[in-house]
Coordinates of C-alpha atoms in Angstrom, one line a residue:
X23 CA 98.4 70.8 39.6
X24 CA 97.9 73.1 41.3
X25 CA 98.7 75.9 39.1
X26 CA 96.1 74.2 37.0
X27 CA 93.4 74.1 39.6
X28 CA 94.4 78.0 40.5
X29 CA 93.5 78.6 36.6
X30 CA 90.3 76.2 36.5
X31 CA 89.0 78.4 39.8
X32 CA 89.6 81.7 38.2
X33 CA 88.2 80.7 34.9
X34 CA 85.4 79.8 36.8
X35 CA 84.9 82.4 38.8
X36 CA 85.3 84.8 35.2
X37 CA 82.6 82.5 34.0
X38 CA 79.9 82.4 37.0
X39 CA 81.0 85.7 39.4
X40 CA 78.8 84.9 42.1
X41 CA 81.4 81.3 43.1
X42 CA 83.7 84.0 44.3
X43 CA 80.8 85.6 46.6
X44 CA 80.6 82.1 47.8
X45 CA 83.8 81.7 48.0
X46 CA 83.4 85.0 50.2
X47 CA 80.8 84.7 52.0
X48 CA 81.9 80.7 53.1
X49 CA 85.5 81.4 53.8
X50 CA 84.0 84.5 56.3
X51 CA 81.6 81.8 57.9
X52 CA 84.2 80.1 58.6
X53 CA 87.2 82.4 59.8
X54 CA 84.6 84.5 61.7
X55 CA 83.0 81.7 63.2
X56 CA 86.6 80.3 64.7
X57 CA 87.6 84.2 65.9
X58 CA 83.7 84.1 67.5
X59 CA 84.8 81.0 69.0
X60 CA 88.0 81.4 70.5
X61 CA 87.5 85.0 71.4
X62 CA 84.5 84.5 73.5
X63 CA 85.5 82.0 74.8
X64 CA 88.8 84.3 75.9
X65 CA 85.6 86.9 77.1
X66 CA 83.7 84.5 79.0
X67 CA 86.8 82.9 80.8
X68 CA 87.3 87.4 81.7
X69 CA 84.1 88.2 82.8
X70 CA 83.8 85.1 85.4
X71 CA 87.3 85.8 86.8
X72 CA 86.5 89.8 86.6
X73 CA 83.6 89.6 88.6
X74 CA 85.3 87.2 91.2
X75 CA 88.3 89.4 91.1
X76 CA 85.3 92.2 91.9
X77 CA 84.1 90.6 95.2
X78 CA 87.2 89.9 96.7
X79 CA 87.6 93.1 96.4
X80 CA 84.3 94.5 97.7
X81 CA 84.7 91.5 100.7
X82 CA 88.1 92.6 101.7
X83 CA 89.0 96.5 102.0
X84 CA 92.3 96.6 103.1
X85 CA 93.2 95.3 99.3
X86 CA 92.7 98.8 98.2
X87 CA 96.5 99.7 100.2
X88 CA 98.3 97.3 98.0
X89 CA 96.9 99.0 94.5
X90 CA 100.5 100.5 94.5
X91 CA 102.2 97.3 94.3
X92 CA 99.5 95.7 92.2
X93 CA 100.4 98.3 90.0
X94 CA 104.0 98.5 90.2
X95 CA 104.3 94.5 88.9
X96 CA 101.8 94.6 86.0
X97 CA 103.9 97.9 84.7
X98 CA 107.6 96.2 85.9
X99 CA 105.9 93.0 83.7
X100 CA 105.3 94.9 80.8
X101 CA 108.3 96.8 80.7
X102 CA 110.2 93.1 80.4
X103 CA 108.1 91.4 78.2
X104 CA 105.5 93.5 77.6
X105 CA 107.5 95.0 74.3
X106 CA 104.4 97.0 71.9
X107 CA 102.0 95.4 73.5
X108 CA 101.9 98.5 76.0
X109 CA 100.2 100.7 73.5
X110 CA 97.0 98.7 74.3
X111 CA 94.5 99.3 72.1
X112 CA 96.2 101.3 69.8
X113 CA 98.5 99.0 68.9
X114 CA 95.1 96.9 68.2
X115 CA 93.9 100.0 65.6
X116 CA 97.4 101.1 64.2
X117 CA 97.4 97.2 62.9
X118 CA 94.4 97.4 60.7
X119 CA 95.4 101.2 59.5
X120 CA 98.3 100.5 57.5
X121 CA 99.6 96.4 58.5
X122 CA 103.3 97.0 59.5
X123 CA 102.5 97.1 63.4
X124 CA 102.5 93.0 64.8
X125 CA 100.3 92.5 67.3
X126 CA 101.8 89.9 69.8
X127 CA 100.3 86.6 70.4
X128 CA 101.4 87.8 74.7
X129 CA 99.2 90.9 75.0
X130 CA 96.2 88.4 75.7
X131 CA 97.7 87.2 78.9
X132 CA 99.0 90.2 80.0
X133 CA 96.9 92.6 79.5
X134 CA 94.0 89.8 81.2
X135 CA 96.7 89.8 84.4
X136 CA 97.3 93.2 84.4
X137 CA 92.8 93.7 84.4
X138 CA 92.3 91.5 87.2
X139 CA 95.2 93.3 89.0
X140 CA 93.9 96.9 88.9
X141 CA 90.1 95.2 89.7
X142 CA 91.1 93.6 92.5
X143 CA 92.8 96.7 94.3
X144 CA 90.7 99.0 93.0
X145 CA 92.1 100.7 90.2
X146 CA 88.8 102.9 87.8
X147 CA 88.9 101.3 85.2
X148 CA 86.8 99.1 82.3
X149 CA 87.1 95.7 80.5
X150 CA 86.4 96.6 76.6
X151 CA 90.6 97.8 76.3
X152 CA 91.1 93.9 77.7
X153 CA 88.3 92.5 75.1
X154 CA 89.6 94.1 72.7
X155 CA 92.9 93.6 72.8
X156 CA 92.5 89.5 73.3
X157 CA 90.6 89.5 69.9
X158 CA 92.9 91.5 68.8
X159 CA 96.4 89.3 69.7
X160 CA 94.4 86.3 69.3
X161 CA 93.2 87.0 65.7
X162 CA 96.3 87.8 64.6
X163 CA 97.6 85.0 66.1
X164 CA 94.6 82.8 64.0
X165 CA 96.2 84.8 61.0
X166 CA 99.3 83.7 61.6
X167 CA 98.0 79.3 61.8
X168 CA 96.0 80.4 58.2
X169 CA 98.9 82.7 56.5
X170 CA 96.4 85.3 56.2
X171 CA 98.1 88.5 54.6
X172 CA 96.9 92.0 52.9
X173 CA 93.6 92.4 53.6
X174 CA 92.7 89.6 55.4
X175 CA 94.7 89.4 57.7
X176 CA 93.1 93.1 58.2
X177 CA 89.9 91.6 58.4
X178 CA 90.5 89.5 60.6
X179 CA 91.5 92.2 63.4
X180 CA 88.7 93.9 62.8
X181 CA 86.7 91.0 63.4
X182 CA 89.0 90.0 66.4
X183 CA 87.8 93.8 67.9
X184 CA 83.7 92.9 66.7
X185 CA 83.9 89.2 68.2
X186 CA 85.9 90.8 72.3
X187 CA 83.4 94.0 72.1
X188 CA 80.2 91.8 71.1
X189 CA 80.9 88.7 73.7
X190 CA 82.2 91.6 76.3
X191 CA 79.4 93.5 76.9
X192 CA 76.4 91.0 75.0
X193 CA 75.6 93.2 71.9
X194 CA 76.7 91.3 68.9
X195 CA 75.0 94.2 66.3
X196 CA 76.6 96.9 68.6
X197 CA 79.9 95.0 68.1
X198 CA 79.6 94.7 64.7
X199 CA 79.2 98.5 64.0
X200 CA 82.0 99.1 66.1
X201 CA 84.8 96.7 64.3
X202 CA 85.2 98.6 61.1
X203 CA 83.4 102.3 63.2
X204 CA 86.9 102.5 65.4
X205 CA 89.2 102.4 62.9
X206 CA 88.8 105.8 61.1
X207 CA 85.8 108.6 62.2
X208 CA 83.6 109.4 59.3
X209 CA 84.8 105.5 57.7
X210 CA 83.8 102.1 57.5
X211 CA 85.6 99.0 55.2
X212 CA 82.2 97.8 54.6
X213 CA 84.2 94.6 53.2
X214 CA 84.4 93.5 56.4
X215 CA 80.5 93.9 57.4
X216 CA 79.9 90.3 56.8
X217 CA 83.3 88.8 58.6
X218 CA 82.6 90.7 62.0
X219 CA 79.1 89.7 62.7
X220 CA 79.6 86.6 61.9
X221 CA 82.8 86.6 64.1
X222 CA 80.6 89.6 67.0
X223 CA 77.2 87.0 66.9
X224 CA 79.2 84.1 67.2
X225 CA 81.4 85.7 70.0
X226 CA 78.6 87.1 72.3
X227 CA 76.4 83.5 71.5
X228 CA 79.0 81.5 73.0
X229 CA 79.3 83.4 75.6
X230 CA 76.0 83.4 76.7
X231 CA 74.9 79.8 76.1
X232 CA 78.1 77.4 75.5
X233 CA 79.6 79.8 79.3
X234 CA 75.8 80.5 80.5
X235 CA 77.6 84.5 80.9
X236 CA 74.8 86.8 81.9
X237 CA 74.4 90.9 81.2
X238 CA 72.6 93.2 83.0
X239 CA 70.6 95.6 80.4
X240 CA 68.4 98.6 82.5
X241 CA 64.9 99.7 82.6
X242 CA 64.0 103.0 81.4
X243 CA 60.3 103.0 81.8
X244 CA 58.8 106.2 80.8
X245 CA 59.6 107.8 76.7
X246 CA 58.4 111.3 77.1
X247 CA 56.6 111.8 74.2
X248 CA 58.5 114.1 71.0
X249 CA 57.5 118.2 71.8
X250 CA 59.5 120.7 71.2
X251 CA 59.9 120.9 74.2
X252 CA 61.0 117.3 74.7
X253 CA 63.7 117.9 71.5
X254 CA 64.9 120.9 72.9
X255 CA 65.9 119.1 76.0
X256 CA 67.3 116.5 74.8
X257 CA 70.0 117.9 72.4
X258 CA 70.9 120.5 75.4
X259 CA 71.4 117.2 77.6
X260 CA 73.1 115.8 74.7
X261 CA 75.9 118.8 73.7
X262 CA 77.1 118.3 78.1
X263 CA 77.2 114.2 77.2
X264 CA 79.7 115.3 74.9
X265 CA 81.2 118.2 76.5
X266 CA 81.5 114.9 79.1
X267 CA 83.8 112.7 76.4
X268 CA 85.7 116.0 75.7
X269 CA 86.6 116.6 79.0
X270 CA 86.7 113.4 79.8
X271 CA 89.9 112.4 76.8
X272 CA 92.1 115.4 77.6
X273 CA 91.9 114.7 81.5
X274 CA 92.8 111.2 80.5
X275 CA 95.3 112.2 77.9
X276 CA 96.7 115.5 79.7
X277 CA 97.4 112.8 83.1
X278 CA 98.9 109.9 80.8
X279 CA 101.9 113.1 79.8
X280 CA 102.1 114.1 83.2
X281 CA 102.2 110.8 84.5
X282 CA 105.2 109.4 82.0
X283 CA 106.5 113.2 82.0
X284 CA 107.3 113.6 85.6
X285 CA 107.8 109.9 86.7
X286 CA 110.2 108.5 83.7
X287 CA 110.3 105.4 85.3
X288 CA 107.2 103.5 84.3
X289 CA 106.8 101.4 87.7
X290 CA 107.0 104.5 89.7
X291 CA 104.5 105.5 88.2
X292 CA 101.6 103.4 88.6
X293 CA 103.2 102.9 92.4
X294 CA 102.3 106.9 92.6
X295 CA 98.7 106.4 91.5
X296 CA 98.1 104.0 93.2
X297 CA 99.0 105.7 95.7
X298 CA 97.0 108.4 94.6
X299 CA 93.7 106.7 94.1
X300 CA 93.2 106.0 97.2
X301 CA 94.0 109.2 99.1
X302 CA 91.2 110.3 96.2
X303 CA 88.6 107.5 98.3
X304 CA 89.8 108.8 101.5
X305 CA 88.8 112.5 101.0
X306 CA 85.5 111.7 98.9
X307 CA 85.2 109.9 101.8
X308 CA 83.9 106.7 99.0
X309 CA 84.4 103.8 97.2
X310 CA 81.7 103.7 94.4
X311 CA 84.0 104.6 92.0
X312 CA 86.5 101.9 92.2
X313 CA 86.0 99.1 90.0
X314 CA 84.0 99.3 86.5
X315 CA 81.0 101.3 88.4
X316 CA 78.4 98.7 87.9
X317 CA 76.7 99.8 91.3
X318 CA 76.4 103.8 89.5
X319 CA 75.3 102.9 86.7
X320 CA 71.9 100.8 88.7
X321 CA 72.0 103.5 90.7
X322 CA 71.1 105.9 88.0
X323 CA 68.1 103.9 87.1
X324 CA 67.0 103.3 89.9
X325 CA 66.7 106.5 92.5
X326 CA 68.7 109.9 92.4
X327 CA 72.4 110.2 92.5
X328 CA 74.7 113.4 93.6
X329 CA 75.4 116.0 90.9
X330 CA 78.9 115.2 91.3
X331 CA 78.9 111.6 91.1
X332 CA 79.9 111.6 87.3
X333 CA 82.8 114.0 87.7
X334 CA 84.5 112.1 90.7
X335 CA 84.0 109.1 88.2
X336 CA 85.9 110.4 85.9
X337 CA 88.8 112.3 88.2
X338 CA 88.9 108.6 89.2
X339 CA 88.7 106.7 86.0
X340 CA 91.1 109.8 83.9
X341 CA 94.0 109.2 86.8
X342 CA 93.8 105.4 87.1
X343 CA 94.6 104.8 83.0
X344 CA 96.8 108.4 83.5
X345 CA 99.2 106.1 86.0
X346 CA 99.5 103.2 83.6
X347 CA 97.0 100.8 85.5
X348 CA 95.1 97.9 82.3
X349 CA 91.7 98.4 81.6
X350 CA 89.3 100.4 79.1
X351 CA 87.3 103.3 79.4
X352 CA 83.9 102.6 77.9
X353 CA 82.5 100.8 81.6
X354 CA 83.3 103.9 83.6
X355 CA 81.9 106.2 80.8
X356 CA 78.5 104.4 80.7
X357 CA 78.8 105.2 84.8
X358 CA 79.3 109.2 84.2
X359 CA 76.9 109.4 81.7
X360 CA 73.9 107.3 82.7
X361 CA 74.8 109.4 86.4
X362 CA 75.1 112.8 83.9
X363 CA 71.8 112.1 82.9
X364 CA 70.2 111.0 85.8
X365 CA 71.2 114.6 87.7
X366 CA 70.4 116.0 84.6
X367 CA 67.1 114.5 85.1
X368 CA 66.1 117.3 88.3
X369 CA 67.0 120.7 86.4
X370 CA 65.1 119.1 82.6
X371 CA 62.1 117.7 84.2
X372 CA 62.6 114.6 82.8
X373 CA 62.5 111.3 83.5
X374 CA 65.3 110.1 85.0
X375 CA 66.3 107.0 83.6
X376 CA 65.8 108.2 80.6
X377 CA 67.9 110.4 80.5
X378 CA 70.2 108.0 81.8
X379 CA 70.3 105.7 79.1
X380 CA 70.4 108.6 77.0
X381 CA 74.2 109.2 78.5
X382 CA 75.1 105.6 79.1
X383 CA 75.7 106.0 74.7
X384 CA 75.8 109.6 74.5
X385 CA 79.0 109.8 76.7
X386 CA 81.0 107.0 75.7
X387 CA 79.9 107.7 71.5
X388 CA 82.2 111.3 72.8
X389 CA 84.3 109.5 73.9
X390 CA 84.5 106.6 70.9
X391 CA 83.8 108.6 68.0
X392 CA 81.2 105.6 67.4
X393 CA 77.9 107.5 66.8
X394 CA 76.4 104.4 64.9
X395 CA 77.4 101.0 67.2
X396 CA 76.6 103.3 70.3
X397 CA 73.2 103.7 68.9
X398 CA 72.6 100.3 68.2
X399 CA 74.3 99.3 71.5
X400 CA 71.6 101.6 73.3
X401 CA 68.9 99.5 71.0
X402 CA 69.9 96.2 72.4
X403 CA 70.6 97.3 75.6
X404 CA 67.8 99.7 76.5
X405 CA 64.8 98.7 73.1
X406 CA 63.6 100.4 70.6
X407 CA 61.0 102.5 72.1
X408 CA 62.9 105.5 72.6
X409 CA 65.4 104.6 69.7
X410 CA 65.2 108.4 67.9
X411 CA 66.3 110.0 71.3
X412 CA 68.9 107.5 71.4
X413 CA 69.7 108.7 67.6
X414 CA 69.5 112.1 68.2
X415 CA 71.8 112.1 71.7
X416 CA 74.4 110.2 69.3
X417 CA 74.4 111.8 67.6
X418 CA 75.0 115.6 69.1
X419 CA 77.4 113.9 71.5
X420 CA 79.7 113.5 68.4
X421 CA 79.4 116.0 66.6
X422 CA 80.6 118.4 70.2
X423 CA 82.9 116.2 71.8
X424 CA 84.9 117.3 69.0
X425 CA 87.8 115.2 67.2
X426 CA 90.0 114.7 70.3
X427 CA 88.6 110.7 71.6
X428 CA 89.9 107.8 74.0
X429 CA 92.2 106.1 71.1
X430 CA 94.8 108.4 69.8
X431 CA 95.4 106.4 67.0
X432 CA 91.9 106.4 65.1
X433 CA 92.2 108.7 61.9
X434 CA 90.4 111.6 61.0
X435 CA 89.4 109.8 57.8
X436 CA 86.2 113.0 57.5
X437 CA 85.9 116.0 59.6
X438 CA 82.7 116.3 61.8
X439 CA 82.5 119.5 60.8
X440 CA 83.9 122.0 58.6
X441 CA 84.6 123.9 61.2
X442 CA 85.5 122.1 63.6
X443 CA 88.0 121.1 60.6
X444 CA 89.0 124.4 60.6
X445 CA 90.0 124.9 64.4
X446 CA 91.9 122.2 63.9
X447 CA 93.9 123.4 61.2
X448 CA 94.4 126.4 62.5
X449 CA 95.9 124.9 66.2
X450 CA 98.5 122.3 64.2
X451 CA 99.9 125.6 62.1
X452 CA 99.8 127.7 65.7
X453 CA 101.9 124.4 67.3
X454 CA 104.6 123.9 63.9
X455 CA 105.2 127.7 64.3

């Protein structure tokens, strides 16, 4: 009976090809909707919990001294239970690229717990990594439930990324494109466009409307008139944004390798990293660089900030992540970019909040190699009045950040430029020698 029904359906779809399109749409409306519901709810729980533990840390300053203990605890749990979950976002990306990496359901609670511990005790980390890992893990679990394989499994994982990103930042359109764009530099799978949009849109809707999660939006204020002088200044600032992205990626990857080489035991590695972060706090004389960095972002849109604020936030975050603490990079990158933009406003004689908004998206763009998603995020967060400048900032930062990125498993689909590709080939040949 099943075979006869299948043959009848194949004959029908050959005569009525739009039936295939309708079937695809209905299936992914259902699958994407379920992923959005699950991941959006998980993101809402995560954001609520994150706000709570951050409040505890601010209220009880002594919690900072438990950062080495918290890092050691999380690393110990990952060592005993994590298995390949320790690969983080890269595991999700590899699962999409080759389909061979299995993504365990345990990844969701592990990264949730690890990130909350990091923020409770004062680590400088973000939240995107947690949302993406939860999204990918939960999407994999749903895929196993419905016995999805091949391209369907790949699309489900991309939906998990989009739903996690869109719901945690309140940017469903950027979340859609991020799930497509982050897998490989220069390539996107448009087959997953509709499923990712449905998952991201529903995920954000569930988080904001069903669970009442609010997202911060910043006022850019005055947008300058497009002149040759302003354009030149924006391009110069964007080059610096891209180079800052490159610095962040290089330093973070270097510290991860250095910590692992010096401290072979991951538990000891995180404990020492926690001690270093505490030392940095007392070296700088401020706790402003702990946690997500949201107060730093707010300051960059409201007043002048110190010219070195972006650099200190970069060092704190690279050290935290390099030592093996859980969390993401994106919100700290927002803080790094917005404070750098604010610092450049004086020398470039441009409006501070305007440059802060460009830095906000451009530094993240260069680090994640996702120019279209970051441009759309800028429109969703800051409005469309400065769209031309935001697009320029993302493109220039994307180019000057090179092929390094925060996701080491991100494949190089298409080179950003022939010059960069040639340089990269020369370096690879030297390494092989």
